[in-house]
């Protein structure tokens, strides 16, 4: 895991739906119509893989080659991500429906709660033994025997990571602090002698809002399994 990066932004646009399996493609295509360089993460019944999304076409790296995916029948979770946002669809326990959401990092002028963003890199298991192939994909192979075919150019023996972004809402627990919040219902221990209006320690000072994938990155840290 890499060094964490923090920044502040306005609450971004978040859309959510409950979709039938056949509706997911249309929802994804509508929100990603203007997005550039969209990558994919899919958790299937039998594998976890990465891929690309281009003009409504989903291609996943399966068995060491890019393979178009025409159906979500064996998909448990799908993420289509780019630098500014992510479309996420998770199959519900009932089976045929997906819970979908689209998070876009475009700031909302004069609106929204203030969010704190924390970025980190998660290393992908394995190293690229043979370098990038003619299609611009790289096969990561680990000493454990796992293989992961990703749409990213890597040098021979290169390693990769996926950037993950966390969204955190800070809650103002004590008047006079410099942390802004729209939550006015945080209880204060004003009735407790000697507290001086200090906040209730049982109340969490922050709220975890969401997380998403952002992009791929070259892994440069030493250590870990290659």
PDB file of C-alpha atoms in Angstrom:
ATOM      1  CA  UNK A   1       0.000   0.000   0.000  1.00  0.00           C
ATOM      2  CA  UNK A   2       1.395   3.376  -0.995  1.00  0.00           C
ATOM      3  CA  UNK A   3       1.627   6.667   0.878  1.00  0.00           C
ATOM      4  CA  UNK A   4      -1.824   8.142   1.401  1.00  0.00           C
ATOM      5  CA  UNK A   5      -2.828  11.361  -0.355  1.00  0.00           C
ATOM      6  CA  UNK A   6      -5.474  13.670   1.140  1.00  0.00           C
ATOM      7  CA  UNK A   7      -7.454  16.487  -0.459  1.00  0.00           C
ATOM      8  CA  UNK A   8     -10.745  18.307   0.017  1.00  0.00           C
ATOM      9  CA  UNK A   9     -13.612  18.695  -2.430  1.00  0.00           C
ATOM     10  CA  UNK A  10     -17.292  19.525  -2.600  1.00  0.00           C
ATOM     11  CA  UNK A  11     -19.736  16.636  -2.423  1.00  0.00           C
ATOM     12  CA  UNK A  12     -19.984  15.198  -5.900  1.00  0.00           C
ATOM     13  CA  UNK A  13     -22.863  13.936  -7.980  1.00  0.00           C
ATOM     14  CA  UNK A  14     -24.150  10.518  -6.942  1.00  0.00           C
ATOM     15  CA  UNK A  15     -26.915   8.702  -8.811  1.00  0.00           C
ATOM     16  CA  UNK A  16     -28.394   5.362  -7.744  1.00  0.00           C
ATOM     17  CA  UNK A  17     -30.841   2.840  -9.208  1.00  0.00           C
ATOM     18  CA  UNK A  18     -32.267  -0.600  -8.671  1.00  0.00           C
ATOM     19  CA  UNK A  19     -31.985  -2.332 -12.049  1.00  0.00           C
ATOM     20  CA  UNK A  20     -32.961  -5.562 -13.696  1.00  0.00           C
ATOM     21  CA  UNK A  21     -29.980  -7.438 -15.110  1.00  0.00           C
ATOM     22  CA  UNK A  22     -30.772  -6.397 -18.690  1.00  0.00           C
ATOM     23  CA  UNK A  23     -31.074  -2.718 -17.687  1.00  0.00           C
ATOM     24  CA  UNK A  24     -27.544  -2.388 -16.296  1.00  0.00           C
ATOM     25  CA  UNK A  25     -25.920  -1.978 -19.709  1.00  0.00           C
ATOM     26  CA  UNK A  26     -28.191   0.919 -20.626  1.00  0.00           C
ATOM     27  CA  UNK A  27     -27.627   2.730 -17.328  1.00  0.00           C
ATOM     28  CA  UNK A  28     -23.875   2.345 -17.652  1.00  0.00           C
ATOM     29  CA  UNK A  29     -23.870   3.560 -21.252  1.00  0.00           C
ATOM     30  CA  UNK A  30     -25.944   6.635 -20.396  1.00  0.00           C
ATOM     31  CA  UNK A  31     -23.740   7.907 -17.555  1.00  0.00           C
ATOM     32  CA  UNK A  32     -20.436   6.996 -19.231  1.00  0.00           C
ATOM     33  CA  UNK A  33     -21.243   8.443 -22.630  1.00  0.00           C
ATOM     34  CA  UNK A  34     -18.767  11.333 -22.268  1.00  0.00           C
ATOM     35  CA  UNK A  35     -16.184   9.527 -20.124  1.00  0.00           C
ATOM     36  CA  UNK A  36     -12.703   8.848 -21.472  1.00  0.00           C
ATOM     37  CA  UNK A  37     -10.373   5.905 -20.786  1.00  0.00           C
ATOM     38  CA  UNK A  38     -12.882   3.792 -18.863  1.00  0.00           C
ATOM     39  CA  UNK A  39     -11.527   0.650 -17.193  1.00  0.00           C
ATOM     40  CA  UNK A  40     -13.473  -2.267 -15.755  1.00  0.00           C
ATOM     41  CA  UNK A  41     -13.303  -4.470 -12.677  1.00  0.00           C
ATOM     42  CA  UNK A  42     -15.521  -7.534 -12.510  1.00  0.00           C
ATOM     43  CA  UNK A  43     -16.078 -10.123  -9.814  1.00  0.00           C
ATOM     44  CA  UNK A  44     -17.434 -13.213 -11.546  1.00  0.00           C
ATOM     45  CA  UNK A  45     -18.681 -16.462 -10.093  1.00  0.00           C
ATOM     46  CA  UNK A  46     -15.321 -18.067 -10.874  1.00  0.00           C
ATOM     47  CA  UNK A  47     -12.788 -15.228 -11.255  1.00  0.00           C
ATOM     48  CA  UNK A  48     -11.813 -11.639 -10.562  1.00  0.00           C
ATOM     49  CA  UNK A  49     -10.634  -9.669 -13.572  1.00  0.00           C
ATOM     50  CA  UNK A  50     -10.007  -6.247 -15.080  1.00  0.00           C
ATOM     51  CA  UNK A  51     -10.804  -4.878 -18.510  1.00  0.00           C
ATOM     52  CA  UNK A  52     -12.015  -1.935 -20.568  1.00  0.00           C
ATOM     53  CA  UNK A  53     -15.298  -0.267 -21.473  1.00  0.00           C
ATOM     54  CA  UNK A  54     -15.446   1.439 -24.866  1.00  0.00           C
ATOM     55  CA  UNK A  55     -18.659   2.744 -26.470  1.00  0.00           C
ATOM     56  CA  UNK A  56     -20.785   0.296 -24.515  1.00  0.00           C
ATOM     57  CA  UNK A  57     -18.485  -2.660 -25.205  1.00  0.00           C
ATOM     58  CA  UNK A  58     -17.135  -4.460 -22.143  1.00  0.00           C
ATOM     59  CA  UNK A  59     -13.920  -6.442 -22.630  1.00  0.00           C
ATOM     60  CA  UNK A  60     -12.400  -8.434 -19.757  1.00  0.00           C
ATOM     61  CA  UNK A  61      -9.015 -10.062 -19.399  1.00  0.00           C
ATOM     62  CA  UNK A  62      -9.864 -13.754 -19.053  1.00  0.00           C
ATOM     63  CA  UNK A  63      -7.453 -16.690 -19.449  1.00  0.00           C
ATOM     64  CA  UNK A  64      -4.668 -14.401 -20.670  1.00  0.00           C
ATOM     65  CA  UNK A  65      -6.621 -12.736 -23.474  1.00  0.00           C
ATOM     66  CA  UNK A  66      -9.185  -9.913 -23.928  1.00  0.00           C
ATOM     67  CA  UNK A  67     -12.694 -11.370 -24.159  1.00  0.00           C
ATOM     68  CA  UNK A  68     -15.927  -9.423 -24.848  1.00  0.00           C
ATOM     69  CA  UNK A  69     -18.603  -9.923 -22.190  1.00  0.00           C
ATOM     70  CA  UNK A  70     -22.124  -9.994 -23.592  1.00  0.00           C
ATOM     71  CA  UNK A  71     -24.072 -10.939 -20.469  1.00  0.00           C
ATOM     72  CA  UNK A  72     -24.028 -10.256 -16.716  1.00  0.00           C
ATOM     73  CA  UNK A  73     -25.262 -13.757 -15.941  1.00  0.00           C
ATOM     74  CA  UNK A  74     -22.102 -14.749 -14.044  1.00  0.00           C
ATOM     75  CA  UNK A  75     -21.221 -11.264 -12.740  1.00  0.00           C
ATOM     76  CA  UNK A  76     -21.588 -10.538  -9.026  1.00  0.00           C
ATOM     77  CA  UNK A  77     -20.060  -7.052  -9.091  1.00  0.00           C
ATOM     78  CA  UNK A  78     -19.073  -4.715 -11.907  1.00  0.00           C
ATOM     79  CA  UNK A  79     -17.176  -1.432 -11.672  1.00  0.00           C
ATOM     80  CA  UNK A  80     -16.568   0.822 -14.676  1.00  0.00           C
ATOM     81  CA  UNK A  81     -14.144   3.518 -13.568  1.00  0.00           C
ATOM     82  CA  UNK A  82     -12.263   6.502 -14.939  1.00  0.00           C
ATOM     83  CA  UNK A  83     -10.371   9.508 -13.580  1.00  0.00           C
ATOM     84  CA  UNK A  84     -13.526  11.472 -12.678  1.00  0.00           C
ATOM     85  CA  UNK A  85     -16.007   8.802 -11.638  1.00  0.00           C
ATOM     86  CA  UNK A  86     -17.212   5.220 -11.324  1.00  0.00           C
ATOM     87  CA  UNK A  87     -20.310   3.221 -12.234  1.00  0.00           C
ATOM     88  CA  UNK A  88     -20.838   0.325  -9.830  1.00  0.00           C
ATOM     89  CA  UNK A  89     -23.362  -2.524 -10.069  1.00  0.00           C
ATOM     90  CA  UNK A  90     -23.707  -5.161  -7.344  1.00  0.00           C
ATOM     91  CA  UNK A  91     -25.993  -8.171  -7.709  1.00  0.00           C
ATOM     92  CA  UNK A  92     -28.550  -8.427  -4.936  1.00  0.00           C
ATOM     93  CA  UNK A  93     -29.061 -11.651  -3.020  1.00  0.00           C
ATOM     94  CA  UNK A  94     -32.381 -12.238  -4.777  1.00  0.00           C
ATOM     95  CA  UNK A  95     -30.442 -12.899  -7.970  1.00  0.00           C
ATOM     96  CA  UNK A  96     -31.781 -10.972 -10.972  1.00  0.00           C
ATOM     97  CA  UNK A  97     -31.555  -7.372  -9.764  1.00  0.00           C
ATOM     98  CA  UNK A  98     -28.518  -5.113  -9.396  1.00  0.00           C
ATOM     99  CA  UNK A  99     -28.043  -2.148  -7.088  1.00  0.00           C
ATOM    100  CA  UNK A 100     -26.272   0.497  -9.168  1.00  0.00           C
ATOM    101  CA  UNK A 101     -24.681   3.833  -8.399  1.00  0.00           C
ATOM    102  CA  UNK A 102     -22.642   6.383 -10.314  1.00  0.00           C
ATOM    103  CA  UNK A 103     -20.286   8.707  -8.454  1.00  0.00           C
ATOM    104  CA  UNK A 104     -18.849  11.680 -10.353  1.00  0.00           C
ATOM    105  CA  UNK A 105     -16.129  13.902  -8.903  1.00  0.00           C
ATOM    106  CA  UNK A 106     -17.215  17.029 -10.729  1.00  0.00           C
ATOM    107  CA  UNK A 107     -17.623  19.716  -8.007  1.00  0.00           C
ATOM    108  CA  UNK A 108     -21.083  21.186  -7.435  1.00  0.00           C
ATOM    109  CA  UNK A 109     -20.940  24.999  -7.313  1.00  0.00           C
ATOM    110  CA  UNK A 110     -22.303  26.557  -4.125  1.00  0.00           C
ATOM    111  CA  UNK A 111     -23.834  23.260  -3.022  1.00  0.00           C
ATOM    112  CA  UNK A 112     -23.028  20.071  -1.237  1.00  0.00           C
ATOM    113  CA  UNK A 113     -21.265  18.933   1.867  1.00  0.00           C
ATOM    114  CA  UNK A 114     -17.539  19.182   2.144  1.00  0.00           C
ATOM    115  CA  UNK A 115     -15.845  15.842   1.625  1.00  0.00           C
ATOM    116  CA  UNK A 116     -12.316  14.758   2.350  1.00  0.00           C
ATOM    117  CA  UNK A 117     -10.721  12.459  -0.192  1.00  0.00           C
ATOM    118  CA  UNK A 118      -8.094   9.872   0.673  1.00  0.00           C
ATOM    119  CA  UNK A 119      -6.273   8.182  -2.219  1.00  0.00           C
ATOM    120  CA  UNK A 120      -4.143   5.081  -1.887  1.00  0.00           C
ATOM    121  CA  UNK A 121      -2.663   2.444  -4.164  1.00  0.00           C
ATOM    122  CA  UNK A 122      -3.436  -1.244  -3.744  1.00  0.00           C
ATOM    123  CA  UNK A 123      -0.822  -3.541  -5.238  1.00  0.00           C
ATOM    124  CA  UNK A 124      -2.018  -6.180  -7.681  1.00  0.00           C
ATOM    125  CA  UNK A 125      -0.508  -9.612  -7.079  1.00  0.00           C
ATOM    126  CA  UNK A 126       2.244 -10.670  -9.452  1.00  0.00           C
ATOM    127  CA  UNK A 127       4.710  -9.151 -11.892  1.00  0.00           C
ATOM    128  CA  UNK A 128       4.794  -8.848 -15.656  1.00  0.00           C
ATOM    129  CA  UNK A 129       7.213 -11.637 -16.632  1.00  0.00           C
ATOM    130  CA  UNK A 130       7.191 -11.029 -20.386  1.00  0.00           C
ATOM    131  CA  UNK A 131       6.339  -7.358 -20.805  1.00  0.00           C
ATOM    132  CA  UNK A 132       3.343  -5.848 -22.584  1.00  0.00           C
ATOM    133  CA  UNK A 133       1.782  -7.805 -25.452  1.00  0.00           C
ATOM    134  CA  UNK A 134       0.840  -6.511 -28.914  1.00  0.00           C
ATOM    135  CA  UNK A 135      -2.623  -5.457 -27.664  1.00  0.00           C
ATOM    136  CA  UNK A 136      -1.202  -3.247 -24.917  1.00  0.00           C
ATOM    137  CA  UNK A 137      -2.185  -5.624 -22.089  1.00  0.00           C
ATOM    138  CA  UNK A 138       0.088  -7.142 -19.459  1.00  0.00           C
ATOM    139  CA  UNK A 139      -0.109 -10.512 -17.731  1.00  0.00           C
ATOM    140  CA  UNK A 140       0.754 -10.428 -14.021  1.00  0.00           C
ATOM    141  CA  UNK A 141       1.937 -13.757 -12.618  1.00  0.00           C
ATOM    142  CA  UNK A 142       2.684 -14.431  -8.971  1.00  0.00           C
ATOM    143  CA  UNK A 143       4.680 -17.080  -7.152  1.00  0.00           C
ATOM    144  CA  UNK A 144       1.391 -18.423  -5.812  1.00  0.00           C
ATOM    145  CA  UNK A 145       0.303 -19.345  -9.315  1.00  0.00           C
ATOM    146  CA  UNK A 146      -2.272 -16.579  -9.714  1.00  0.00           C
ATOM    147  CA  UNK A 147      -2.550 -14.674 -12.995  1.00  0.00           C
ATOM    148  CA  UNK A 148      -4.167 -11.324 -13.720  1.00  0.00           C
ATOM    149  CA  UNK A 149      -4.423  -9.897 -17.244  1.00  0.00           C
ATOM    150  CA  UNK A 150      -4.745  -6.106 -17.144  1.00  0.00           C
ATOM    151  CA  UNK A 151      -5.184  -3.377 -19.821  1.00  0.00           C
ATOM    152  CA  UNK A 152      -1.978  -1.569 -18.933  1.00  0.00           C
ATOM    153  CA  UNK A 153       1.502  -1.358 -20.444  1.00  0.00           C
ATOM    154  CA  UNK A 154       4.269  -2.601 -18.153  1.00  0.00           C
ATOM    155  CA  UNK A 155       7.963  -3.306 -18.703  1.00  0.00           C
ATOM    156  CA  UNK A 156       9.377  -6.770 -18.168  1.00  0.00           C
ATOM    157  CA  UNK A 157       9.214  -7.608 -14.434  1.00  0.00           C
ATOM    158  CA  UNK A 158       7.091  -4.491 -13.886  1.00  0.00           C
ATOM    159  CA  UNK A 159       4.422  -4.433 -11.167  1.00  0.00           C
ATOM    160  CA  UNK A 160       1.068  -2.671 -11.052  1.00  0.00           C
ATOM    161  CA  UNK A 161      -1.410  -1.189  -8.593  1.00  0.00           C
ATOM    162  CA  UNK A 162      -4.952   0.124  -8.718  1.00  0.00           C
ATOM    163  CA  UNK A 163      -5.676   3.534  -7.215  1.00  0.00           C
ATOM    164  CA  UNK A 164      -8.544   3.562  -4.716  1.00  0.00           C
ATOM    165  CA  UNK A 165     -10.305   6.741  -3.590  1.00  0.00           C
ATOM    166  CA  UNK A 166     -12.123   6.998  -0.230  1.00  0.00           C
ATOM    167  CA  UNK A 167     -14.703   9.700   0.565  1.00  0.00           C
ATOM    168  CA  UNK A 168     -14.998  10.890   4.164  1.00  0.00           C
ATOM    169  CA  UNK A 169     -17.463  13.354   5.705  1.00  0.00           C
ATOM    170  CA  UNK A 170     -16.108  15.193   8.740  1.00  0.00           C
ATOM    171  CA  UNK A 171     -18.592  15.939  11.535  1.00  0.00           C
ATOM    172  CA  UNK A 172     -18.260  19.040  13.691  1.00  0.00           C
ATOM    173  CA  UNK A 173     -18.449  17.787  17.245  1.00  0.00           C
ATOM    174  CA  UNK A 174     -17.485  20.954  19.097  1.00  0.00           C
ATOM    175  CA  UNK A 175     -18.370  24.554  18.210  1.00  0.00           C
ATOM    176  CA  UNK A 176     -15.390  26.689  17.315  1.00  0.00           C
ATOM    177  CA  UNK A 177     -13.492  23.981  15.430  1.00  0.00           C
ATOM    178  CA  UNK A 178     -12.407  24.584  11.862  1.00  0.00           C
ATOM    179  CA  UNK A 179     -14.163  21.462  10.551  1.00  0.00           C
ATOM    180  CA  UNK A 180     -17.340  22.325   8.664  1.00  0.00           C
ATOM    181  CA  UNK A 181     -20.429  20.166   8.896  1.00  0.00           C
ATOM    182  CA  UNK A 182     -24.109  20.340   8.057  1.00  0.00           C
ATOM    183  CA  UNK A 183     -24.895  17.878  10.833  1.00  0.00           C
ATOM    184  CA  UNK A 184     -26.412  19.896  13.669  1.00  0.00           C
ATOM    185  CA  UNK A 185     -27.679  16.868  15.550  1.00  0.00           C
ATOM    186  CA  UNK A 186     -24.333  15.797  17.056  1.00  0.00           C
ATOM    187  CA  UNK A 187     -24.956  15.584  20.830  1.00  0.00           C
ATOM    188  CA  UNK A 188     -22.684  17.599  23.140  1.00  0.00           C
ATOM    189  CA  UNK A 189     -21.939  16.720  26.775  1.00  0.00           C
ATOM    190  CA  UNK A 190     -23.075  20.126  27.987  1.00  0.00           C
ATOM    191  CA  UNK A 191     -24.880  18.595  30.992  1.00  0.00           C
ATOM    192  CA  UNK A 192     -21.813  16.750  32.212  1.00  0.00           C
ATOM    193  CA  UNK A 193     -20.027  18.758  34.933  1.00  0.00           C
ATOM    194  CA  UNK A 194     -16.541  19.848  34.016  1.00  0.00           C
ATOM    195  CA  UNK A 195     -16.799  19.078  30.319  1.00  0.00           C
ATOM    196  CA  UNK A 196     -17.022  22.677  29.152  1.00  0.00           C
ATOM    197  CA  UNK A 197     -19.261  21.656  26.285  1.00  0.00           C
ATOM    198  CA  UNK A 198     -16.919  18.967  25.009  1.00  0.00           C
ATOM    199  CA  UNK A 199     -18.327  16.495  22.523  1.00  0.00           C
ATOM    200  CA  UNK A 200     -19.574  13.029  23.323  1.00  0.00           C
ATOM    201  CA  UNK A 201     -16.726  10.589  22.763  1.00  0.00           C
ATOM    202  CA  UNK A 202     -19.224   7.953  21.637  1.00  0.00           C
ATOM    203  CA  UNK A 203     -19.921  10.014  18.495  1.00  0.00           C
ATOM    204  CA  UNK A 204     -17.624   9.347  15.563  1.00  0.00           C
ATOM    205  CA  UNK A 205     -15.900  12.555  14.329  1.00  0.00           C
ATOM    206  CA  UNK A 206     -16.079  11.342  10.730  1.00  0.00           C
ATOM    207  CA  UNK A 207     -18.384   9.347   8.505  1.00  0.00           C
ATOM    208  CA  UNK A 208     -17.143   6.979   5.808  1.00  0.00           C
ATOM    209  CA  UNK A 209     -19.194   7.843   2.709  1.00  0.00           C
ATOM    210  CA  UNK A 210     -17.990   5.723  -0.189  1.00  0.00           C
ATOM    211  CA  UNK A 211     -15.005   4.407  -2.118  1.00  0.00           C
ATOM    212  CA  UNK A 212     -14.229   3.802  -5.769  1.00  0.00           C
ATOM    213  CA  UNK A 213     -11.529   2.758  -8.185  1.00  0.00           C
ATOM    214  CA  UNK A 214      -9.766   5.517 -10.122  1.00  0.00           C
ATOM    215  CA  UNK A 215      -7.061   4.170 -12.430  1.00  0.00           C
ATOM    216  CA  UNK A 216      -4.069   1.865 -12.760  1.00  0.00           C
ATOM    217  CA  UNK A 217      -0.564   2.853 -11.682  1.00  0.00           C
ATOM    218  CA  UNK A 218       2.929   1.444 -11.854  1.00  0.00           C
ATOM    219  CA  UNK A 219       3.906  -0.024  -8.487  1.00  0.00           C
ATOM    220  CA  UNK A 220       7.297   1.370  -7.457  1.00  0.00           C
ATOM    221  CA  UNK A 221       7.597   0.334  -3.811  1.00  0.00           C
ATOM    222  CA  UNK A 222       9.949  -2.424  -2.817  1.00  0.00           C
ATOM    223  CA  UNK A 223       8.797  -5.505  -1.000  1.00  0.00           C
ATOM    224  CA  UNK A 224       5.755  -7.714  -1.307  1.00  0.00           C
ATOM    225  CA  UNK A 225       5.263 -10.688  -3.550  1.00  0.00           C
ATOM    226  CA  UNK A 226       6.033 -10.295  -7.244  1.00  0.00           C
TER     227      UNK A 226
END
